[in-house]
CSV table of C-alpha atoms and ligand atoms in Angstrom, one decimal:
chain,number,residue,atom,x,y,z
K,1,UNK,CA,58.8,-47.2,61.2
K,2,UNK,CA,56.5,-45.3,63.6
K,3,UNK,CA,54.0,-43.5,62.2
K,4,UNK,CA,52.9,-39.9,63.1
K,5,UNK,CA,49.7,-39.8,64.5
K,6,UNK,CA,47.1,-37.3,62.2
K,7,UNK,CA,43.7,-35.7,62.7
K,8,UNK,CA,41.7,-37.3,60.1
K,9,UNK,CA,38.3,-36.1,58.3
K,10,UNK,CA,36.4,-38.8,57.1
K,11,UNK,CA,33.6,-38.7,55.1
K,12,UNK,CA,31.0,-41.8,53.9
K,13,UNK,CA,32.2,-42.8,57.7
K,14,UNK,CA,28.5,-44.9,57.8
K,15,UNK,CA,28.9,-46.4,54.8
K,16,UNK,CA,30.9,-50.4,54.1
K,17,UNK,CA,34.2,-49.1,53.8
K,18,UNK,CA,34.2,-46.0,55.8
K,19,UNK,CA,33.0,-47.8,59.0
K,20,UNK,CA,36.3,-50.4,58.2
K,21,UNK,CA,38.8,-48.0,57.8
K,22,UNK,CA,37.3,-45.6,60.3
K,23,UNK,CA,37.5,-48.5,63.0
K,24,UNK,CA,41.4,-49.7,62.0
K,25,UNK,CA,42.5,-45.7,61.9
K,26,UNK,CA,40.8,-44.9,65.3
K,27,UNK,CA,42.5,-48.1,66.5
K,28,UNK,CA,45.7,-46.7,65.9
K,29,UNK,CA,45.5,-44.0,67.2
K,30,UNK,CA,44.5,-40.9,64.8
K,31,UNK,CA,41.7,-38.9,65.6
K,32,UNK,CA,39.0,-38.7,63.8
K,33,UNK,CA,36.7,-36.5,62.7
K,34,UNK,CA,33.4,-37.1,60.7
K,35,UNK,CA,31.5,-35.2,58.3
K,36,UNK,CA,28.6,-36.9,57.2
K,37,UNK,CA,24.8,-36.8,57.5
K,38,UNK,CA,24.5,-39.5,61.0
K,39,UNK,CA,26.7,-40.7,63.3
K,40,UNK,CA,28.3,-43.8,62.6
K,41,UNK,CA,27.2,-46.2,65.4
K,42,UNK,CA,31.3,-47.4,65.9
K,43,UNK,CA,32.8,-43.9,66.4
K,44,UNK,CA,34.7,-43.6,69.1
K,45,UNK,CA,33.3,-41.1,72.1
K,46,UNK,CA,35.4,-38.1,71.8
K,47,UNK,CA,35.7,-38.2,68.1
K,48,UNK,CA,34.3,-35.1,66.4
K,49,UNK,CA,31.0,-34.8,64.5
K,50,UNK,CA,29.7,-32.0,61.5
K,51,UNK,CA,26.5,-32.4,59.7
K,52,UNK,CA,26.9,-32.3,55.9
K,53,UNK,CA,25.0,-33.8,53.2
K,54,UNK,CA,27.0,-34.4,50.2
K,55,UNK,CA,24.0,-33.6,47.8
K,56,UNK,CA,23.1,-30.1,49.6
K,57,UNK,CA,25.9,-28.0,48.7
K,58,UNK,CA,28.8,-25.9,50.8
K,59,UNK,CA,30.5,-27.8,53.6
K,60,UNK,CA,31.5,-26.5,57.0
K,61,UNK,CA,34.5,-25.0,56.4
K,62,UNK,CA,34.8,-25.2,60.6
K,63,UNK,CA,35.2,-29.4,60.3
K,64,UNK,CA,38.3,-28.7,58.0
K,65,UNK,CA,39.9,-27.0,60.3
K,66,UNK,CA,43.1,-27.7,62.1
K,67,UNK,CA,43.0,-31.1,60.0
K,68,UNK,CA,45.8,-33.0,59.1
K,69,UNK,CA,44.3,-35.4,55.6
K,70,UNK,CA,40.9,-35.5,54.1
K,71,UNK,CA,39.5,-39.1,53.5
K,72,UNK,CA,36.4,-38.7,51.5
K,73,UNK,CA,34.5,-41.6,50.3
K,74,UNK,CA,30.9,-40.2,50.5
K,75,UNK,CA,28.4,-41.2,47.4
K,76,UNK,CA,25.1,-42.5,46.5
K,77,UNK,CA,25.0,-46.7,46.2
K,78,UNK,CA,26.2,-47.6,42.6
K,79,UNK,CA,24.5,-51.3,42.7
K,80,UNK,CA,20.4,-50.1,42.3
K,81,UNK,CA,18.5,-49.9,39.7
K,82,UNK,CA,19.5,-46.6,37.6
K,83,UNK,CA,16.5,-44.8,37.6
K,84,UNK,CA,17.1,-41.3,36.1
K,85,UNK,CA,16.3,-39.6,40.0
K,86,UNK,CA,19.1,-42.3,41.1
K,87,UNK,CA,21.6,-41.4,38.2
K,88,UNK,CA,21.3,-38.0,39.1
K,89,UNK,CA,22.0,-38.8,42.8
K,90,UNK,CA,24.8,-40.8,41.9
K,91,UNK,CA,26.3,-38.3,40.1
K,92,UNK,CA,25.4,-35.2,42.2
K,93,UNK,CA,26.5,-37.1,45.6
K,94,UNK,CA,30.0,-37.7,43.8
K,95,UNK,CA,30.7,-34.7,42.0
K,96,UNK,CA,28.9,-31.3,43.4
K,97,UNK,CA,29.8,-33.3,47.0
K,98,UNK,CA,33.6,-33.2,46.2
K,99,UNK,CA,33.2,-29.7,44.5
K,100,UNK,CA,31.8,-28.6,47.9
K,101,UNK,CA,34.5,-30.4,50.2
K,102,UNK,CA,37.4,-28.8,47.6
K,103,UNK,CA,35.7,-25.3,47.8
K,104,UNK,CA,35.5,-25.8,52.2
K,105,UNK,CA,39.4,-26.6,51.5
K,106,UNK,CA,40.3,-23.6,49.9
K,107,UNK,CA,38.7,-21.0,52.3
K,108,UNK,CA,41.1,-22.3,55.3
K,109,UNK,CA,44.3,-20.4,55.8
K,110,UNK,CA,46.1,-23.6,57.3
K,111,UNK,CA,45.0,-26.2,54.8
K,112,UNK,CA,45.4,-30.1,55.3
K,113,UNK,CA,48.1,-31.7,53.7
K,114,UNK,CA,46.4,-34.7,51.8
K,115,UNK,CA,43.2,-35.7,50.6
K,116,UNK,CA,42.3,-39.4,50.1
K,117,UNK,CA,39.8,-39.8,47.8
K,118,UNK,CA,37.5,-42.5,46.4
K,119,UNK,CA,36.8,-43.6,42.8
K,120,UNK,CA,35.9,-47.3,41.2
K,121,UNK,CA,37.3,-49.0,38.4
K,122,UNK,CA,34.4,-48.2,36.8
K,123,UNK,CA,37.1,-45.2,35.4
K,124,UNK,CA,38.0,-47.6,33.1
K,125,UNK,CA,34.7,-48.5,31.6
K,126,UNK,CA,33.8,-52.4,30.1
K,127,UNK,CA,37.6,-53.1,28.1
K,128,UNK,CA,37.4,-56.7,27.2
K,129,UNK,CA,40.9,-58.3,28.2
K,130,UNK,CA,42.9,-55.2,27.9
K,131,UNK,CA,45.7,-55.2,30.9
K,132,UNK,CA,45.0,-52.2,32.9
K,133,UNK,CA,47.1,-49.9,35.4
K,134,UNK,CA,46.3,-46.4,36.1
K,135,UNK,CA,48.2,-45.0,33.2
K,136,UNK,CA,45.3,-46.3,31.2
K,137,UNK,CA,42.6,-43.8,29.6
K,138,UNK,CA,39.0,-43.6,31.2
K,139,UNK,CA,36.7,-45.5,29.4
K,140,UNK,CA,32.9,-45.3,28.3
K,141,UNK,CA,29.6,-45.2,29.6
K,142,UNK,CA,27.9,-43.7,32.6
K,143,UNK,CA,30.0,-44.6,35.3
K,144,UNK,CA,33.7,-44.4,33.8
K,145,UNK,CA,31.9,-40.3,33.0
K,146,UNK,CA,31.0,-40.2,36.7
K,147,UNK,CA,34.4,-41.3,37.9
K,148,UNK,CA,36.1,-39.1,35.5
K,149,UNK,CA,34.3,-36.0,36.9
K,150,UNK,CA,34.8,-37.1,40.2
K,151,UNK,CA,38.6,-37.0,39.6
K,152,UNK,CA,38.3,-34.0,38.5
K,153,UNK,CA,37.1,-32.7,41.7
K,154,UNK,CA,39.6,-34.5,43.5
K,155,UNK,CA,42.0,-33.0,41.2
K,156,UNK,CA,41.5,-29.6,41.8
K,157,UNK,CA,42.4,-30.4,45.6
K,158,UNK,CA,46.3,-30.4,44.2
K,159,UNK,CA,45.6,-27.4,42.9
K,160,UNK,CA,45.5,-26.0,46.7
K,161,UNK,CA,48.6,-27.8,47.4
K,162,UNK,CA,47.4,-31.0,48.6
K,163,UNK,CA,49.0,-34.3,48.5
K,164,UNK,CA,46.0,-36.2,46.7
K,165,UNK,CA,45.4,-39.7,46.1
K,166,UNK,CA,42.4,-40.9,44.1
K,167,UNK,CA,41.6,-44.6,44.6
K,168,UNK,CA,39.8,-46.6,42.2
K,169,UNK,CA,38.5,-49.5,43.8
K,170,UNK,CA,37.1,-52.6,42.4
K,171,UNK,CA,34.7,-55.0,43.7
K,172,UNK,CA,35.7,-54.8,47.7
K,173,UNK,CA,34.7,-58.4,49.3
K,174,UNK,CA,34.0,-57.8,52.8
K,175,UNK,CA,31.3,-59.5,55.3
K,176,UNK,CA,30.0,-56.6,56.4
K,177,UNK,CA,28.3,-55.0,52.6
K,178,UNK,CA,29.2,-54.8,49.2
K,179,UNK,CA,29.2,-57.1,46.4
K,180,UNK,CA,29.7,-60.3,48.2
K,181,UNK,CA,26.9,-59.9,50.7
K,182,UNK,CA,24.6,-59.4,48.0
K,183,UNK,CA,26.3,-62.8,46.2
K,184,UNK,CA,25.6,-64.6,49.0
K,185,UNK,CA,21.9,-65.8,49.7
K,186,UNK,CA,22.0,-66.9,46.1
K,187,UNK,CA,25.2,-69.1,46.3
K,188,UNK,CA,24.1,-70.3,49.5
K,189,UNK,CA,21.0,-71.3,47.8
K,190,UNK,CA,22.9,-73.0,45.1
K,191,UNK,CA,21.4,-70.9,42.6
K,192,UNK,CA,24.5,-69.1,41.9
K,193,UNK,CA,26.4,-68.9,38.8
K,194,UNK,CA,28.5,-67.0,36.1
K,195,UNK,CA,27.0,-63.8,34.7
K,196,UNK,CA,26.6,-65.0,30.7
K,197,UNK,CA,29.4,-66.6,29.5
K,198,UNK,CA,31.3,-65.4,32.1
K,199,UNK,CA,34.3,-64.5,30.4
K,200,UNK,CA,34.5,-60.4,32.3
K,201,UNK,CA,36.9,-59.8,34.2
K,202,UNK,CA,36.6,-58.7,37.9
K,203,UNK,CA,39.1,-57.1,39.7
K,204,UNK,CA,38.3,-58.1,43.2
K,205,UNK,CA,40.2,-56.8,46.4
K,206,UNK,CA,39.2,-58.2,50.2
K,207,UNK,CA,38.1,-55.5,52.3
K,208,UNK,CA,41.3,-55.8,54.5
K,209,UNK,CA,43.3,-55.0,51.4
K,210,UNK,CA,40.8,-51.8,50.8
K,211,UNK,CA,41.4,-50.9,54.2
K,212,UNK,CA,45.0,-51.7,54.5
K,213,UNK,CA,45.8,-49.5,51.5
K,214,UNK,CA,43.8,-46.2,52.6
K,215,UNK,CA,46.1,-46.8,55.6
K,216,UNK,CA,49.0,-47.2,53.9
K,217,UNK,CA,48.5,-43.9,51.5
K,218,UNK,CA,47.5,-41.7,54.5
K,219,UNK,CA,50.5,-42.6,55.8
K,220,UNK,CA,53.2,-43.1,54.0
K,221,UNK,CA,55.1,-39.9,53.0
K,222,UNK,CA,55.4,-39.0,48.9
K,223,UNK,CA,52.5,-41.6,48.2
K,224,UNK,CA,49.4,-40.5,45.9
K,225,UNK,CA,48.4,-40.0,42.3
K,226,UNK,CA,46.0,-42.3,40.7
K,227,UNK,CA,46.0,-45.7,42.7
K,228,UNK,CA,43.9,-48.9,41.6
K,229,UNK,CA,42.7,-51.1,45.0
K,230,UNK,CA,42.5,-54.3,43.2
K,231,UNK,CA,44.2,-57.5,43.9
K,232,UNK,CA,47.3,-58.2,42.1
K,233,UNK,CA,45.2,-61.3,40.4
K,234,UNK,CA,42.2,-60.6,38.9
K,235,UNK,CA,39.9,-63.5,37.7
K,236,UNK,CA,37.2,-64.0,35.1
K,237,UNK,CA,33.3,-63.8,36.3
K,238,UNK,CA,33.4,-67.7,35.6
K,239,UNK,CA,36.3,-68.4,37.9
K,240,UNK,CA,34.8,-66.0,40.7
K,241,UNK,CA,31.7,-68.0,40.8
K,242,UNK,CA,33.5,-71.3,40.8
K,243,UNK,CA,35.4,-69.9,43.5
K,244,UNK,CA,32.4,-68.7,45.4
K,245,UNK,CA,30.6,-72.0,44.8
K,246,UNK,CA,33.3,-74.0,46.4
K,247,UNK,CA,33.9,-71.8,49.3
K,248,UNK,CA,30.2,-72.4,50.3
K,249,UNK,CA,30.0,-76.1,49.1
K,250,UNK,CA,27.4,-75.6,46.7
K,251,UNK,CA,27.5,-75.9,43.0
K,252,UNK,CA,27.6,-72.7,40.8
K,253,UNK,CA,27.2,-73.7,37.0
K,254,UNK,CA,23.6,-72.5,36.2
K,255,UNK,CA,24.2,-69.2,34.4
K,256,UNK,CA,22.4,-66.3,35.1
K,257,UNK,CA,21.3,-65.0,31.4
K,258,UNK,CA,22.0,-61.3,30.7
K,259,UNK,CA,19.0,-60.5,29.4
K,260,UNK,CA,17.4,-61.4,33.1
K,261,UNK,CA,20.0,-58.7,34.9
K,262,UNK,CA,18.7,-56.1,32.3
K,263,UNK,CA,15.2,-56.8,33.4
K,264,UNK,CA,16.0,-56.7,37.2
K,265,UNK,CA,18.4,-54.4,36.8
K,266,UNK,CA,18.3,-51.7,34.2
K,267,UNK,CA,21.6,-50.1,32.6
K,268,UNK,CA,22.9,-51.2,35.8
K,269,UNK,CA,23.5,-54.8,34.4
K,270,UNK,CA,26.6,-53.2,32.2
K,271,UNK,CA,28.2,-53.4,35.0
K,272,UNK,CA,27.8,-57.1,35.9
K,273,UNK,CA,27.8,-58.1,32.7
K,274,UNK,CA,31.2,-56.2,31.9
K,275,UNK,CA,34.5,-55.9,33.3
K,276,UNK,CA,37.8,-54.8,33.5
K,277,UNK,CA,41.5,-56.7,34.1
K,278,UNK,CA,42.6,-54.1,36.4
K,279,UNK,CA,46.3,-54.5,37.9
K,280,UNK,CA,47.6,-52.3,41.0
K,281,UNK,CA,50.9,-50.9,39.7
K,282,UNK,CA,51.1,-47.9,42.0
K,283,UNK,CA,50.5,-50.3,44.9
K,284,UNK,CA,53.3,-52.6,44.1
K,285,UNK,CA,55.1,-50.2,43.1
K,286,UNK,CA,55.1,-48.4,46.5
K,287,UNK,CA,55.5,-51.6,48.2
K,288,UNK,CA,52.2,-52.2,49.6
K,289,UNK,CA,51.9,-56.1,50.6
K,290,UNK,CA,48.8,-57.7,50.3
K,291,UNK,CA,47.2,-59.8,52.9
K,292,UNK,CA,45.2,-61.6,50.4
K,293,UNK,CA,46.5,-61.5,47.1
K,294,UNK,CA,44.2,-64.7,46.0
K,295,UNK,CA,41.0,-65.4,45.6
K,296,UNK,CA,40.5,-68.6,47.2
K,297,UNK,CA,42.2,-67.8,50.3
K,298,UNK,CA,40.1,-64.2,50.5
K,299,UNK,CA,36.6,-66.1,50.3
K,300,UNK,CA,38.0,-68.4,52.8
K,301,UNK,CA,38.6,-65.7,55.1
K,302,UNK,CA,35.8,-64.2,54.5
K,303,UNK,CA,33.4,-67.1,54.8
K,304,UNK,CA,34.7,-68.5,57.6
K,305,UNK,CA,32.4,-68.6,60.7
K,306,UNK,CA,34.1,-66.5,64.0
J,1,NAP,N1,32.3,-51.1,48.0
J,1,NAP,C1,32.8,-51.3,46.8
J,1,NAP,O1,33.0,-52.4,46.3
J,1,NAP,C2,33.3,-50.1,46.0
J,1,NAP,C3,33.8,-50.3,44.7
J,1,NAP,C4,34.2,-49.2,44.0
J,1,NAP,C5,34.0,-47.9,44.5
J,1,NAP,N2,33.5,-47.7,45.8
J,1,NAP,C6,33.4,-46.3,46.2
J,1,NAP,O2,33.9,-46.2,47.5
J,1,NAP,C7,33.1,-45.3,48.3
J,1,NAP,C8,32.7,-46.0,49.6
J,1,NAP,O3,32.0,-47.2,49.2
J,1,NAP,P1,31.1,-48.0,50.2
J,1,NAP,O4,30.9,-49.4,49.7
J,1,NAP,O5,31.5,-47.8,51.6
J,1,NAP,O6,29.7,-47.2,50.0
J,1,NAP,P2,28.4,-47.2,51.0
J,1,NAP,O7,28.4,-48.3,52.0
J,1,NAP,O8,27.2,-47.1,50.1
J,1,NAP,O9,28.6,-45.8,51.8
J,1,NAP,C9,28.7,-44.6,51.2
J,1,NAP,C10,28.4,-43.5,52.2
J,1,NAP,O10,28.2,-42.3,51.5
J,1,NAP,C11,27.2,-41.5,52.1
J,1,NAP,N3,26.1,-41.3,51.1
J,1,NAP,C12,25.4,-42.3,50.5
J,1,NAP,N4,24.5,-41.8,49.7
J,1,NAP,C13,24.6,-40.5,49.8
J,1,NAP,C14,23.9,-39.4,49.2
J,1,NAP,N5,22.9,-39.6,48.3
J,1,NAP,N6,24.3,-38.2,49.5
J,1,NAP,C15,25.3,-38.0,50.4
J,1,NAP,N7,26.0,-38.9,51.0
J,1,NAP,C16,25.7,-40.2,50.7
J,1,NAP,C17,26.8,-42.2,53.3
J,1,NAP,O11,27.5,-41.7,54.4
J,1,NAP,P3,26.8,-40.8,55.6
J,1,NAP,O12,25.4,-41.2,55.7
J,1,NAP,O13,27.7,-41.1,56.8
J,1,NAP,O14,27.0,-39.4,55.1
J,1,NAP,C18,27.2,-43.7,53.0
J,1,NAP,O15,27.4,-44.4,54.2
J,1,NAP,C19,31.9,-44.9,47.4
J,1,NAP,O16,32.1,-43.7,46.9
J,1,NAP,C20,31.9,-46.0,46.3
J,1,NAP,O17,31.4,-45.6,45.1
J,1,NAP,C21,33.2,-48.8,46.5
């Protein structure tokens, strides 16, 4: 199928996943257009540029225009301490930012068709076993709040006759940032291991996946709603780190007590030392086909030295 070429705003573009899908969407051709406060080192010469800070209120409405699909994943880093200053950013960067880039939406006369935006898993809160798809409630605690105002936001982009997709991620493995280059050093050390017990479940996804499903819902006609970019095979924290230890040939069996994480940490150890089983209906529904479904051949990828 050949697939129509868009003018895309991207938001976040600096950020881990921005800068992979940014690259893989300028690679095929769509033009790209980033709002953000720098500019991302890999954007292509020609490739258009607006200042915005998602914290600081209205957007340009002048970067919206004549756009085709909005991809916004802009938001203050999740995995720090929760101080109540970073809270608030957390919160503010997700919520007022989205507010703003809605409200920048609805003064255009020619509107895009689609926004793409991002959420986490963290939707669903820390639910024990429970099998999850996106038809499932949102959860408790600070984060699943944060995600479900966020939506909200997102939401209201429908209300302007947008096609809107909101994507809850889970933990994206990538070389580049996120979880797993912060895993790393430790397992490398050997000083890795399960989180307590290690019985949570974590609904990983390799950043090719991440990227390779943006792609797919920017541009595959009729696709949108609630989508959750996870892997279709979930493991337990214990498994993960057995999987992790192996891939670096170092053993991964001393335990790394909860209590510790809440010292280092904060309320920000909930969400190590919880989970969720999260499965990717709308994406298998749809027909999206992973490149790495499994674990073991994801950290193998991933680990691998090019
Ligand atoms: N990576 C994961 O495993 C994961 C999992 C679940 C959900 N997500 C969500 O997916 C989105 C992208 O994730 P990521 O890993 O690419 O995040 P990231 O590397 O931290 O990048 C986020 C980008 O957001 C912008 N930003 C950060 N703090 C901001 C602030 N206080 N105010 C305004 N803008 C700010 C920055 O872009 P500019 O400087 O270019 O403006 C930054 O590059 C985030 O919303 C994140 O919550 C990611």
């Amino acid at each position: 199928m050949l697939t129509q070429l868009m003018r895309l705003l991207l938001t976040g573009a600096s950020g881990f996943l921005g800068s992979a899908v940014g690259k893989r969407l300028a690679e095929s051709g769509h033009e790209l257009r980033v709002l953000g406060r720098r500019v991302p080192p890999w954007l292509p010469a020609g490739s258009g540029f607006h200042r915005w800070d998602a914290m600081t209120g209205a957007a340009p409405v002048e970067a919206l225009d004549g756009v085709d699909a909005v991809l916004h994943l802009a938001g203050e880093p999740v995995a720090q301490r929760w101080t109540k200053t970073v809270k608030r950013r957390i919160q503010r960067s997700r919520v007022e930012g989205t507010r703003a880039l809605v409200e920048a939406i609805s003064r255009l006369e020619a509107r895009p068709k689609m926004m793409v935006a991002a959420s986490a898993i963290g939707y669903y809160g820390d639910r024990g076993d429970e099998d999850l798809t996106e038809e499932s409630g949102a959860g408790a605690g600070f984060l699943a709040e944060v995600c479900a105002a966020w939506e909200q936001e997102t939401l209201k982009a429908a209300e302007l006759g947008l096609r809107v997709s909101r994507v809850r991620f889970g933990v994206v493995l990538g070389r580049k940032g996120g979880a797993l280059a912060k895993m790393l050093p430790a397992f490398r050390a050997g000083l890795g291991g399960p989180i307590g017990k290690g019985r949570q479940w974590m609904s990983w996804i390799h950043v090719a996946d991440a990227v390779g499903m943006l792609k797919f819902i920017l541009e595959t006609p009729g696709v949108g709603g609630a989508w959750n970019a996870t892997a279709p095979m979930a493991v337990r924290n214990a498994e993960f780190s057995r999987a992790l230890g192996r891939a670096v040939r170092r053993p991964a069996v001393v335990p790394v007590p909860r209590f510790a994480l809440r010292m280092m940490f904060g309320e920000m150890a909930t969400m190590l030392t919880g989970g969720q089983r999260v499965r990717p209906a709308a994406a298998l529904e749809a027909g999206y086909r992973f490149k790495f479904p499994e674990l073991e051949a994801a950290l193998k990828d991933l680990l691998i030295t090019r």
